[in-house]
Every structure is written in structure tokens, then in C-alpha cells.
Short mmCIF file of C-alpha atoms in Angstrom, two decimals:
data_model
loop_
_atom_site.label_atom_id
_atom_site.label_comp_id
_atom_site.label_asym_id
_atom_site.label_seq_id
_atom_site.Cartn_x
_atom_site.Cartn_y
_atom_site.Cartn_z
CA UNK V 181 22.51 16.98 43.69
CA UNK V 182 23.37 20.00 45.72
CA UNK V 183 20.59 20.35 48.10
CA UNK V 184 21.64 23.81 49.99
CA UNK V 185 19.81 26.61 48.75
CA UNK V 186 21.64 29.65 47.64
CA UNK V 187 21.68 33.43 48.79
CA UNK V 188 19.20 34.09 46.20
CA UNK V 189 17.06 30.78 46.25
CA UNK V 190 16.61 31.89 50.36
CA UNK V 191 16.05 35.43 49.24
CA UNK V 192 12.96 33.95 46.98
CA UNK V 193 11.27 32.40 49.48
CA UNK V 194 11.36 34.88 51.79
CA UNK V 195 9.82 36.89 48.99
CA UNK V 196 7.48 34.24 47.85
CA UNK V 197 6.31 34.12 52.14
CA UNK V 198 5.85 37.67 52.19
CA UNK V 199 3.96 37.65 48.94
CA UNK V 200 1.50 35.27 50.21
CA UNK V 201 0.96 36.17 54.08
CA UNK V 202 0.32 39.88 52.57
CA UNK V 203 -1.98 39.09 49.48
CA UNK V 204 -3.65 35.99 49.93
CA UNK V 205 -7.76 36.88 50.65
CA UNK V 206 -8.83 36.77 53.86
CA UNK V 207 -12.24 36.18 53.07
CA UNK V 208 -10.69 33.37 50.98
CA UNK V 209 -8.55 31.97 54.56
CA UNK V 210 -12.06 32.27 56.19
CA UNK V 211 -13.79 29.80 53.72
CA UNK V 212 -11.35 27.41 54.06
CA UNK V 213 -10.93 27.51 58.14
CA UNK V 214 -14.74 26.84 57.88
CA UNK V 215 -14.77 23.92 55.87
CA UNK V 216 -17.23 25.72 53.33
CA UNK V 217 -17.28 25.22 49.69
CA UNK V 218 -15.43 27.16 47.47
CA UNK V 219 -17.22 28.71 44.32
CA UNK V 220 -15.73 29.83 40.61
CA UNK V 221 -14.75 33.03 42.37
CA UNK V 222 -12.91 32.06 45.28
CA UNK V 223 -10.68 30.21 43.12
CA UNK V 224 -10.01 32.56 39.93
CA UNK V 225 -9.65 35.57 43.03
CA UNK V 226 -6.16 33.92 44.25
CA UNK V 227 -5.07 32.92 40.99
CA UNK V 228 -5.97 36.79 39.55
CA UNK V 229 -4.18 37.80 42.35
CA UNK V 230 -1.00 36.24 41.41
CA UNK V 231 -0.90 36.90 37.94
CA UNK V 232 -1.08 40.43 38.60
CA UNK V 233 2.08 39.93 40.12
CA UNK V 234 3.35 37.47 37.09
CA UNK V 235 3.62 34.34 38.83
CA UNK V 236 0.27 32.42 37.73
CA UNK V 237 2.23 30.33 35.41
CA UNK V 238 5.75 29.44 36.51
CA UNK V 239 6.52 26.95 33.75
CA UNK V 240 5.27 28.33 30.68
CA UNK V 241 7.76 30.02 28.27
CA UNK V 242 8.44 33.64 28.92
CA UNK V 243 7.26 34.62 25.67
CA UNK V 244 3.81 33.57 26.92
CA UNK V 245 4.22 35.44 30.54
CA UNK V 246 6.19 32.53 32.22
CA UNK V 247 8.71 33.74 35.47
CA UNK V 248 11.46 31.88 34.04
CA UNK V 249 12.41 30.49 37.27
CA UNK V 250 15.11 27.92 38.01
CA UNK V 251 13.74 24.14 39.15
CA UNK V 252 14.87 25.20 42.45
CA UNK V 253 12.63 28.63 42.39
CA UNK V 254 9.57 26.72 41.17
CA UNK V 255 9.95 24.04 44.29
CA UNK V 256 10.17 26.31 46.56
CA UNK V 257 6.95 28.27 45.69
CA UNK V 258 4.91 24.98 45.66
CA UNK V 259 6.77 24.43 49.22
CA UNK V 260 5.49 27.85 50.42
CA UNK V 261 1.78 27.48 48.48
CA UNK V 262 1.52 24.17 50.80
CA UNK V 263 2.90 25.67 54.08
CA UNK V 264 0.26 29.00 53.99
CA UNK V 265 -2.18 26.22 52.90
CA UNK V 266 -3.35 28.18 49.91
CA UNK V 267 -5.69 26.78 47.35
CA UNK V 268 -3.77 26.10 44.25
CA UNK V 269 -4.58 27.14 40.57
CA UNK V 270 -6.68 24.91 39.02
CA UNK V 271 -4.60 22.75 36.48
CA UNK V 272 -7.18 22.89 33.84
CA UNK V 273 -5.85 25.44 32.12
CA UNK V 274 -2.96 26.55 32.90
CA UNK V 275 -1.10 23.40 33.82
CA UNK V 276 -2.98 20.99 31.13
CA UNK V 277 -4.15 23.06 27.93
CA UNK V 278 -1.69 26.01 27.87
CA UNK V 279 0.97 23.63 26.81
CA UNK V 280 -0.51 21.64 24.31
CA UNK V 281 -1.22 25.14 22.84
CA UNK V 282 1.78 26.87 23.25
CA UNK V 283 3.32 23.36 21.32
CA UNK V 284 0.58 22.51 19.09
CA UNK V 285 -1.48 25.85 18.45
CA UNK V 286 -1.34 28.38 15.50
CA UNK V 287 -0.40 31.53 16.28
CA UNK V 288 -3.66 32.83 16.28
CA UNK V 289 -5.23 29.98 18.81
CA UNK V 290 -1.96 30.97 21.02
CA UNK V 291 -2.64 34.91 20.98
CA UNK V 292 -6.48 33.86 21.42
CA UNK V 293 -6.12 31.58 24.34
CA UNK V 294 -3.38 31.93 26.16
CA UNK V 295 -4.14 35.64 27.63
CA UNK V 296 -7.63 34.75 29.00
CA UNK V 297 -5.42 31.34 31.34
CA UNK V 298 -2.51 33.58 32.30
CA UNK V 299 -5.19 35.84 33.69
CA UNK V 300 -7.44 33.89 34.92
CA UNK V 301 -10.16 35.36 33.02
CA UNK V 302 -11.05 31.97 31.61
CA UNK V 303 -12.30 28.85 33.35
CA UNK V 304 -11.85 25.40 31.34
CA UNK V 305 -12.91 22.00 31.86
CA UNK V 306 -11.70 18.74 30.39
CA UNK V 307 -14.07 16.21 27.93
CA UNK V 308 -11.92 13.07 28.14
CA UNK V 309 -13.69 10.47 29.82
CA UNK V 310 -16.75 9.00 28.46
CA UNK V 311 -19.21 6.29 29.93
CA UNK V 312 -17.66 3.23 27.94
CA UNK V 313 -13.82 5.05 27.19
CA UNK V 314 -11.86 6.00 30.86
CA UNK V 315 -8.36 4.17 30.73
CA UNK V 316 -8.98 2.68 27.31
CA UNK V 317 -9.44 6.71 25.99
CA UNK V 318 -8.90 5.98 22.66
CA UNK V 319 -11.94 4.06 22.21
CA UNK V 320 -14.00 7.66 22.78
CA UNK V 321 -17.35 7.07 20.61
CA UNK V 322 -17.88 11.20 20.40
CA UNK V 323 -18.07 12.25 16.94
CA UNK V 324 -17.60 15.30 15.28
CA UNK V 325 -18.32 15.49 11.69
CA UNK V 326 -17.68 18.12 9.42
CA UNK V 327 -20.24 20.45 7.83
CA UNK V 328 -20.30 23.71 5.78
CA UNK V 329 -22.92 26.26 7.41
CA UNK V 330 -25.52 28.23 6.20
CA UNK V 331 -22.83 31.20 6.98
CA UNK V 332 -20.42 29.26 4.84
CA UNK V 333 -17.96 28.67 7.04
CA UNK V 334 -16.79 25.09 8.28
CA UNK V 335 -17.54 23.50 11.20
CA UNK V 336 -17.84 20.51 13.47
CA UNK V 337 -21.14 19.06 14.34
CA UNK V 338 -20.31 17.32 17.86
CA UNK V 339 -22.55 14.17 19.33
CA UNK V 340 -22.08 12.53 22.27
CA UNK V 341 -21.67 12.40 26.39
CA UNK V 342 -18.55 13.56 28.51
CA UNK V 343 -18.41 12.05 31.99
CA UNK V 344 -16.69 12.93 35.55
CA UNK V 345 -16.01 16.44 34.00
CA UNK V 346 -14.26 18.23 36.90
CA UNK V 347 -15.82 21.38 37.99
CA UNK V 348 -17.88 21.54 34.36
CA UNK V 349 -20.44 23.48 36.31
CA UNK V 350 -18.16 26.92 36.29
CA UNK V 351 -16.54 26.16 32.84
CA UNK V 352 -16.30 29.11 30.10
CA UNK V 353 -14.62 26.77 28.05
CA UNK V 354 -13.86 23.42 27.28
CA UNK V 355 -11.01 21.16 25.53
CA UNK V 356 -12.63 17.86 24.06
CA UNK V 357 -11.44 14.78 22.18
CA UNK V 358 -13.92 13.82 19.37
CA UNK V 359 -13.37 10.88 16.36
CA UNK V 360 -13.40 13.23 13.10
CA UNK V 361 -12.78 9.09 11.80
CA UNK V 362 -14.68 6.75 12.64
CA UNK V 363 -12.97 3.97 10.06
CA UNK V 364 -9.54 4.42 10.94
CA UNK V 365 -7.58 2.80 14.06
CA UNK V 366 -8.75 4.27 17.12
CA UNK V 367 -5.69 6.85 18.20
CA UNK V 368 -5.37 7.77 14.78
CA UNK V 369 -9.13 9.18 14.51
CA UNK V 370 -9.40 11.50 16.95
CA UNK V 371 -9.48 15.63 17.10
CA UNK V 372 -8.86 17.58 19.71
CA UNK V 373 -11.57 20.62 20.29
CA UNK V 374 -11.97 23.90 21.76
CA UNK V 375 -15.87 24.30 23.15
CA UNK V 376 -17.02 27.54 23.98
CA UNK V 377 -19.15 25.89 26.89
CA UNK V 378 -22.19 28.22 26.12
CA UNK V 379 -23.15 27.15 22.50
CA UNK V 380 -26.23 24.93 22.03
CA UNK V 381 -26.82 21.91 22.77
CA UNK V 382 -24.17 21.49 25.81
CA UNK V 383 -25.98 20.14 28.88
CA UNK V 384 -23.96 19.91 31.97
CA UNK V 385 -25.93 17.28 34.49
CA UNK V 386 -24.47 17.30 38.04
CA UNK V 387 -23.10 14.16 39.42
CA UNK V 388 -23.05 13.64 43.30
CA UNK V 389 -19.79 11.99 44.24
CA UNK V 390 -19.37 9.95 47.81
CA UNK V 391 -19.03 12.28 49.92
CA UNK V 392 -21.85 14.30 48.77
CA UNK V 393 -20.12 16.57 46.83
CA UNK V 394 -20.57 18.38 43.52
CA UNK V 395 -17.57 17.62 41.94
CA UNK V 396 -17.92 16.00 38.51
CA UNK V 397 -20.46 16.08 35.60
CA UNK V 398 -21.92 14.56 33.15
CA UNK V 399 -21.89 16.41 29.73
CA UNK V 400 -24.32 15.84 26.97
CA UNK V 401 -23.50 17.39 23.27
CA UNK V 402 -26.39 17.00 20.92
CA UNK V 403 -25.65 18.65 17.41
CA UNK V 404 -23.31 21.19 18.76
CA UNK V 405 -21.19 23.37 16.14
CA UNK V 406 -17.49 24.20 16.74
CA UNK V 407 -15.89 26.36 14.36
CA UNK V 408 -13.34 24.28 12.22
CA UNK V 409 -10.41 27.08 13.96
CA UNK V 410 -10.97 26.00 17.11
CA UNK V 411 -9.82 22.54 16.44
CA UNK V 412 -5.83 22.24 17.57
CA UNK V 413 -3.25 20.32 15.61
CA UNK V 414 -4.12 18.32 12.87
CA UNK V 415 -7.76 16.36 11.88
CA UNK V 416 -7.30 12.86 13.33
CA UNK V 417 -3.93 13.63 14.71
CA UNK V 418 -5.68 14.90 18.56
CA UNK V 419 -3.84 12.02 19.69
CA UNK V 420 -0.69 13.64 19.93
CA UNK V 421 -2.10 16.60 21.95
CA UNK V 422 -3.92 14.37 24.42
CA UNK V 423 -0.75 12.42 25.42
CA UNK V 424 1.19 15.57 25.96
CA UNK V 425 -1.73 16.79 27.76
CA UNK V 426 -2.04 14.03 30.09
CA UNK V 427 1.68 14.13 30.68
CA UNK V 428 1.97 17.30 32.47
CA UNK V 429 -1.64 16.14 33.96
CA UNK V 430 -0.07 13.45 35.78
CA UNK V 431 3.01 15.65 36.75
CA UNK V 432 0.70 18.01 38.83
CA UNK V 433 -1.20 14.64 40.45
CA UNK V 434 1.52 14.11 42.45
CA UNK V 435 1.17 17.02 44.98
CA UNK V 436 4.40 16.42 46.40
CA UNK V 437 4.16 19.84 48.90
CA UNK V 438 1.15 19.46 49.51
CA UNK V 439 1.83 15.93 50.92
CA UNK V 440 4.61 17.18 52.73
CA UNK V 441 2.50 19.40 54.66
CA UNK V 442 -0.39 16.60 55.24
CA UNK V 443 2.58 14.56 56.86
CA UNK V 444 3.40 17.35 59.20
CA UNK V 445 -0.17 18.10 60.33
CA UNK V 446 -0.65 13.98 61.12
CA UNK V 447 2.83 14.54 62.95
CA UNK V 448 1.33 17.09 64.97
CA UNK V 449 -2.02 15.92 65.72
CA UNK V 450 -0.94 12.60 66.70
CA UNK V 451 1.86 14.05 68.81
CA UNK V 452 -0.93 15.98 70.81
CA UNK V 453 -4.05 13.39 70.62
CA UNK V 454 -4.57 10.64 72.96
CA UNK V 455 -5.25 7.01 71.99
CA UNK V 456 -7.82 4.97 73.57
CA UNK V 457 -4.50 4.06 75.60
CA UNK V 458 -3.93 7.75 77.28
CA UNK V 459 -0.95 8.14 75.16
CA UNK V 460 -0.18 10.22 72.51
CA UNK V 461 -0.83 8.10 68.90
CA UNK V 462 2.31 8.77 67.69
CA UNK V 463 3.98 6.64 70.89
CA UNK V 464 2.07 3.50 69.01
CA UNK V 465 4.82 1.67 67.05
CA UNK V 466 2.53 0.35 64.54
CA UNK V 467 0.99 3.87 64.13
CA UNK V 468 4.65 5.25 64.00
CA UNK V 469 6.24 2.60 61.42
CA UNK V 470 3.16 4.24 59.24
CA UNK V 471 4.13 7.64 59.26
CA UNK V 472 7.82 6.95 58.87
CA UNK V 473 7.34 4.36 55.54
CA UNK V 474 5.01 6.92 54.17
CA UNK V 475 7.99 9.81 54.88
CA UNK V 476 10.73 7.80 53.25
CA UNK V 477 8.18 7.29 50.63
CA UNK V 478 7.87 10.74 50.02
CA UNK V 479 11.14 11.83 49.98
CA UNK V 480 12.02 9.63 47.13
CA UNK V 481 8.81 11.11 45.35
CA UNK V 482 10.32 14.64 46.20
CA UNK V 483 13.61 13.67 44.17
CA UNK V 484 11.66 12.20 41.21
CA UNK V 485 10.04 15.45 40.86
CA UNK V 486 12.77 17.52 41.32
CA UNK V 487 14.32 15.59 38.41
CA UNK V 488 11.20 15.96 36.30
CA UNK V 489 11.20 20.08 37.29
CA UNK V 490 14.98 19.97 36.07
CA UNK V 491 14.03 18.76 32.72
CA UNK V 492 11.20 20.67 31.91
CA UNK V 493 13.42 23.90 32.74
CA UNK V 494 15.83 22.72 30.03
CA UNK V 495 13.09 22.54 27.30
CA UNK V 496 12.14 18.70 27.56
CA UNK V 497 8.68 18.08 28.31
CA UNK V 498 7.56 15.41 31.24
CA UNK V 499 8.23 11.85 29.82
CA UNK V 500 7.50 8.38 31.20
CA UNK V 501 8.38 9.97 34.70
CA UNK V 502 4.92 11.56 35.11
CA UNK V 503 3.73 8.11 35.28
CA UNK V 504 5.88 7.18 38.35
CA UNK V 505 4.88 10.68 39.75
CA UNK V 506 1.34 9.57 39.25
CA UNK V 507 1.19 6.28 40.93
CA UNK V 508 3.28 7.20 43.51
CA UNK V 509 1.57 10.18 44.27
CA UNK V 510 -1.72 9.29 44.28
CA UNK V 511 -1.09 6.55 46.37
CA UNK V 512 0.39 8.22 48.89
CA UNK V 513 -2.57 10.93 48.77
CA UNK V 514 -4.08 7.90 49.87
CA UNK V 515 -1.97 6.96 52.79
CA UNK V 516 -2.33 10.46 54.23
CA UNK V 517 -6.00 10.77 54.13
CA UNK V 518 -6.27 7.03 55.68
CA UNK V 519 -3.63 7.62 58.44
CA UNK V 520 -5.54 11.34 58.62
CA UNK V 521 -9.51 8.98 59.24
CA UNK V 522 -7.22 6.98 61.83
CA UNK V 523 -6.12 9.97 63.38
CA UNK V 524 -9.27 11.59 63.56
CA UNK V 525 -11.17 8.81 65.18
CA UNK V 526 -15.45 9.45 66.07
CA UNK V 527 -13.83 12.68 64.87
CA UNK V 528 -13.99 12.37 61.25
CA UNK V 529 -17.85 10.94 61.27
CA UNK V 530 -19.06 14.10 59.17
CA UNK V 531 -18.60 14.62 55.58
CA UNK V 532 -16.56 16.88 54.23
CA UNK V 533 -18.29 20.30 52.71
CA UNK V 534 -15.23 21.41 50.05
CA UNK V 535 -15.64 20.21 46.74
CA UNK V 536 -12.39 18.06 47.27
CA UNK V 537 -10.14 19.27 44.20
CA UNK V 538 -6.21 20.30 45.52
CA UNK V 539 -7.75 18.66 49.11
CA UNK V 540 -5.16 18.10 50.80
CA UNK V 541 -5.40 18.17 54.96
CA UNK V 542 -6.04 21.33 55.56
CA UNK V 543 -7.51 23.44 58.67
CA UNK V 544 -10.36 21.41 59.82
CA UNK V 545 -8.65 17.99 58.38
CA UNK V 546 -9.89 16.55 61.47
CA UNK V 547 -13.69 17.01 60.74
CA UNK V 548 -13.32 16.73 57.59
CA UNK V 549 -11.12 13.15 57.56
CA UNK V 550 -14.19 10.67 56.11
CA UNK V 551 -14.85 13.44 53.00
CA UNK V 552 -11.24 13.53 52.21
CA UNK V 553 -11.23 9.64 52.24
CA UNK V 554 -13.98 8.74 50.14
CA UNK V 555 -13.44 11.72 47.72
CA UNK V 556 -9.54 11.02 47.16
CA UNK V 557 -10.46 7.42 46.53
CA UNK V 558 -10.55 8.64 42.62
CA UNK V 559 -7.16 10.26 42.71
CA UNK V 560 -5.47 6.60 41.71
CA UNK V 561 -8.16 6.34 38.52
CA UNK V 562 -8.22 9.81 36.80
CA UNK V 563 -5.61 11.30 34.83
CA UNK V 564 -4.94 7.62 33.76
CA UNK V 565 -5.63 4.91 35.92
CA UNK V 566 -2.57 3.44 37.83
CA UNK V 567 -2.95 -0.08 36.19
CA UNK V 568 -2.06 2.04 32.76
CA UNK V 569 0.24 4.00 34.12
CA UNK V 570 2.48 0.76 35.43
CA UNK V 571 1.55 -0.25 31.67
CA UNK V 572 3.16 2.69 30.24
CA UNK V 573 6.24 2.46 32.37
CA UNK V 574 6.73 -0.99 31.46
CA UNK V 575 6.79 -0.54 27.88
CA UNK V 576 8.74 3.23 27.59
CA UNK V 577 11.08 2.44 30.74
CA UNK V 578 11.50 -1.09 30.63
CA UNK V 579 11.02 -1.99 27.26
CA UNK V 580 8.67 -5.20 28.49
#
């Protein structure tokens, strides 16, 4: 793997830095450097921002509005996103749905849709998980059966509770999974849904996470009716959608820039803080060894995903590799925000005030070390749990 960048890979970023120290929001910056929470509008303002310029959705086909940038092009702007400590786009969307549309949608549902994401114009939320179905998924008891109605078109009349429904509070629009058959094997019942979050009967109930944020939701569907259209793929074949969905899910868990630039700001405030012992914490071996397993860690994520980008630019989509990117990941997410509560000391005694989504360690890390913790203590469950994901690499990649 040639790892110099070329004339025009260096021109690029210098691009992609000037793009972002000239556009990005101040009164965006300020939130953050405050440690305040971030509404529906402070996120949709960056991501409007850059798809003015055509660069809110780097790996979609060009047909669609994608840049049609190289792996290399598409690592360095997450490098450059994680250095200016921008907020990233939220996945939902753009990074989850857009591709099981673009794969699995008519023509119509693609001309529909698509648009609205690119543009941020649209928020969506996910309805996966339900109270008695998170890793075993397919076992989802939300039905959807289907009716004629008194307008004589077909529908689906949808029952039944969502849980931990990131950010449901600001959706427009939803993607669900729902059993259209309730008799048949479990993976081979299930539909996969477009909600227009404002018909009746959708109640979205907040739930307070650790850290005393308002993160996740509950969501309750009593007799609501989804037009038979909005349903993509095939009756009882949702299946398919939701593993491709979760696949590029998992890809985007893995934050590897983002990690990259936690590491360096534990780097720099243990170079500068003093342990109980008067010395800086990085001088403490044990405290050291951490940093430098966690780096070598890293690294080998960063090739992984390099590998993964490299695929998906020649037209494969992420296979059994989004599961290593996952566990890996996630766990070292983990390993930051622990060596970041170590770091901080009496320090990191308040909560954190951000609602925790893309958290990585960002201006006021320090004050903010115990929220980060307890929030990113989830990040090795959703999108798959890590005890399935070592499940699915043992059967595609190992053949066990």
C-alpha cells in the first residue's frame, strides 16, 4: 500500500482545510467550546452547508450527487472533519438509508427520498430495536398488516413499540422493520417501512440515558397507516435491506479520525498535567504503555478501514469487515474516553451537557470526561452488539 499522498491528494486537503476553517458556523464552534447541547438545527446547518458545496455525501453514486472521490480523498476529509473538530453528519440518513435505497428502491422512492438526505432537508430516525428484539432483531414482534382504505388505496396498519430510537425527538421521517408475516420464519417475515413521523398514532416518549441526557426514545405506533409505496423491497423480504443497512452502520461506528484526534488530545493533556506525583502523566509507564497499545491498536483499525473505503470505491459494498470495524472501534471509543476520566481526574466529576452522538473528546473533554464515559458505554451494544458481531465473523470469515 503506497502510503504517500500525491500532488493532488495534498492539494485536496488543503482545499478540504480551507473549506472548513472558512465555512464552518461560528455560532456552531461556540456551542461546542461551551459544552451546550446541540439542537436539530445546529446539526442539519453544517451538513446544509456542505452540500451546497456537494460534499454531504462522499460515497454515494454520482448519479445521486456523490463527489466521486478516490478512497484516499474520502480519508482525508474524515482526517480534516476530526482535526477542526466538526460535528459530523448524522448517519441516519445519509450513511444508513440512502444506500439501501439507492440498491433496493424504485425509481420513484429514489427520486422521492434521496433529494430531501443529500440536502439535508430531511431528518430520519431508525425503528430497529424493540423491548424484547436488540441483537436477536429478527425476533421484532411489530406488525404491520395490510388493509384497503376508505380512499381505496392500500396500506399498512402498524402496531407496536420502537426503543433507544436515536434522536427520534427531531425526526421528519423514519425507516422501520415490521413482520407483514407473522407464520413464517422470523427473517423471512419482515418489511422494511418508510414513516412519515407525523401521521397518527406515533408517540415519541423521551428516555433519559446515564448521563442525563436526551438521547434515545421510546416509540409507540398504535394503528398507524403507511401507504403500501412507502414500503422498500419486497413484502417479507426487509431482511435483505436491514443487513445491508446495518453493514454500512457498523462501517461508520468505527470513527477511526475521530479516534485519532481523541489520542492526540490525551497526548497533550497528559504531556502538560501533573500527577498526584508532580510529574507530567504521560512520564507514568503504566499510564504510557496505555496510550501506546491503544495507538498500535488504532493504526491497524486505520488499515482495515482503508481497505473497506477501497472496496466500496470499486462498487462492492462493506462485507464481514464492518464487523471487525465495529468491535474494534467501539472498543477503542472506549479506551479513549476511560484513559480521557483518568486523565481528567476530580476534573471530570460533572456530567456532560451534549447529547453524546459523534462524541468524541472534544473542547471541554476534560469537564466533560464522566458524560462521555457513561454515555459511550452503549457504543459496543448498538448497531449490533459485539458478542454478534464476533458471531458473524466467525461464521462469514472463518467458516466456524
Amino acid at each position: 500500500m503506497n502510503l504517500d499522498f500525491s500532488p493532488e491528494d495534498i492539494a485536496f486537503r488543503e482545499e478540504a482545510r480551507r473549506f472548513i476553517a472558512e465555512n464552518y458556523p461560528k455560532a456552531l464552534r461556540d456551542k461546542q467550546d461551551r459544552g451546550e447541547t446541540l439542537g436539530k438545527e445546529d446539526y442539519l446547518s453544517w451538513h446544509r452547508i456542505l452540500a451546497k458545496k456537494g460534499w454531504s455525501t462522499p460515497s454515494w453514486p454520482k448519479e445521486w450527487g456523490g463527489t466521486g472521490w478516490t478512497p484516499t480523498q474520502k480519508y482525508i476529509w474524515s482526517e480534516e472533519q476530526a482535526r477542526a473538530d466538526t460535528i459530523g453528519i448524522l448517519p441516519f440518513g445519509v450513511s444508513m438509508l440512502a444506500p439501501v435505497i439507492y440498491t433496493f428502491g424504485t425509481q420513484e422512492q429514489k427520486e422521492t427520498f434521496l433529494p430531501g438526505i443529500r440536502d439535508g432537508l430531511v431528518w430520519w430516525c431508525q425503528g430497529y430495536s424493540e423491548p424484547g428484539a436488540g441483537s436477536d432483531l429478527a425476533s421484532l414482534k411489530t406488525k404491520a398488516e395490510r388493509i384497503t382504505g376508505d380512499d381505496g388505496k392500500e396500506y399498512y396498519l402498524v402496531n407496536g413499540q420502537k426503543t433507544w430510537t436515536t434522536l427520534g425527538q427531531f425526526a421528519d421521517w423514519g425507516f422501520f422493520l415490521v413482520r407483514t408475516d407473522p407464520n413464517s420464519k422470523p427473517q423471512s417475515g419482515i418489511s422494511f417501512l418508510l414513516v412519515d413521523m407525523k401521521t397518527p398514532g406515533i408517540e415519541v416518549r423521551r428516555i433519559t440515558t446515564l448521563e442525563g441526557g436526551h438521547e434515545v426514545n421510546d416509540v409507540f405506533l398504535d394503528n398507524v397507516k403507511v401507504p403500501v409505496e412507502n414500503r422498500v423491497f419486497h413484502e417479507n423480504q426487509g431482511w435483505t435491506c436491514a443487513k445491508a443497512l446495518l453493514a454500512h452502520e457498523r462501517t461508520g461506528i468505527a470513527g477511526v479520525a475521530r479516534s485519532k484526534r481523541g489520542l492526540e488530545r490525551i497526548r497533550q493533556i497528559a504531556t502538560t498535567e501533573l500527577s498526584d506525583a508532580g510529574a507530567p502523566l504521560l512520564a507514568d509507564p503504566f499510564f504510557k504503555r496505555k496510550v501506546a497499545e491503544l495507538e498500535i491498536d488504532l493504526t491497524a483499525l486505520e488499515f482495515t478501514e482503508l481497505r473497506t473505503l477501497a472496496g466500496e470505491s470499486s462498487g462492492k459494498g462493506p462485507g464481514p469487515e464492518s464487523s471487525i470495524l465495529k468491535i474494534k472501534g467501539t472498543e477503542i471509543q472506549q479506551r479513549l474516553q476511560e484513559l480521557a476520566l483518568e486523565a481528567a481526574g476530580h476534573y471530570g466529576a460533572p456530567f456532560g451537557h451534549g447529547i453524546g452522538h459523534n462524541a468524541g473528546i472534544g473542547p471541554t473533554y476534560l469537564q466533560d470526561a464522566n458524560g462521555l464515559y457513561f454515555n459511550g458505554r452503549k457504543t459496543s451494544i448498538y448497531g449490533g452488539s459485539n458478542e454478534i458481531q464476533r458471531n458473524i465473523i466467525a461464521k462469514m470469515v472463518l467458516g466456524l
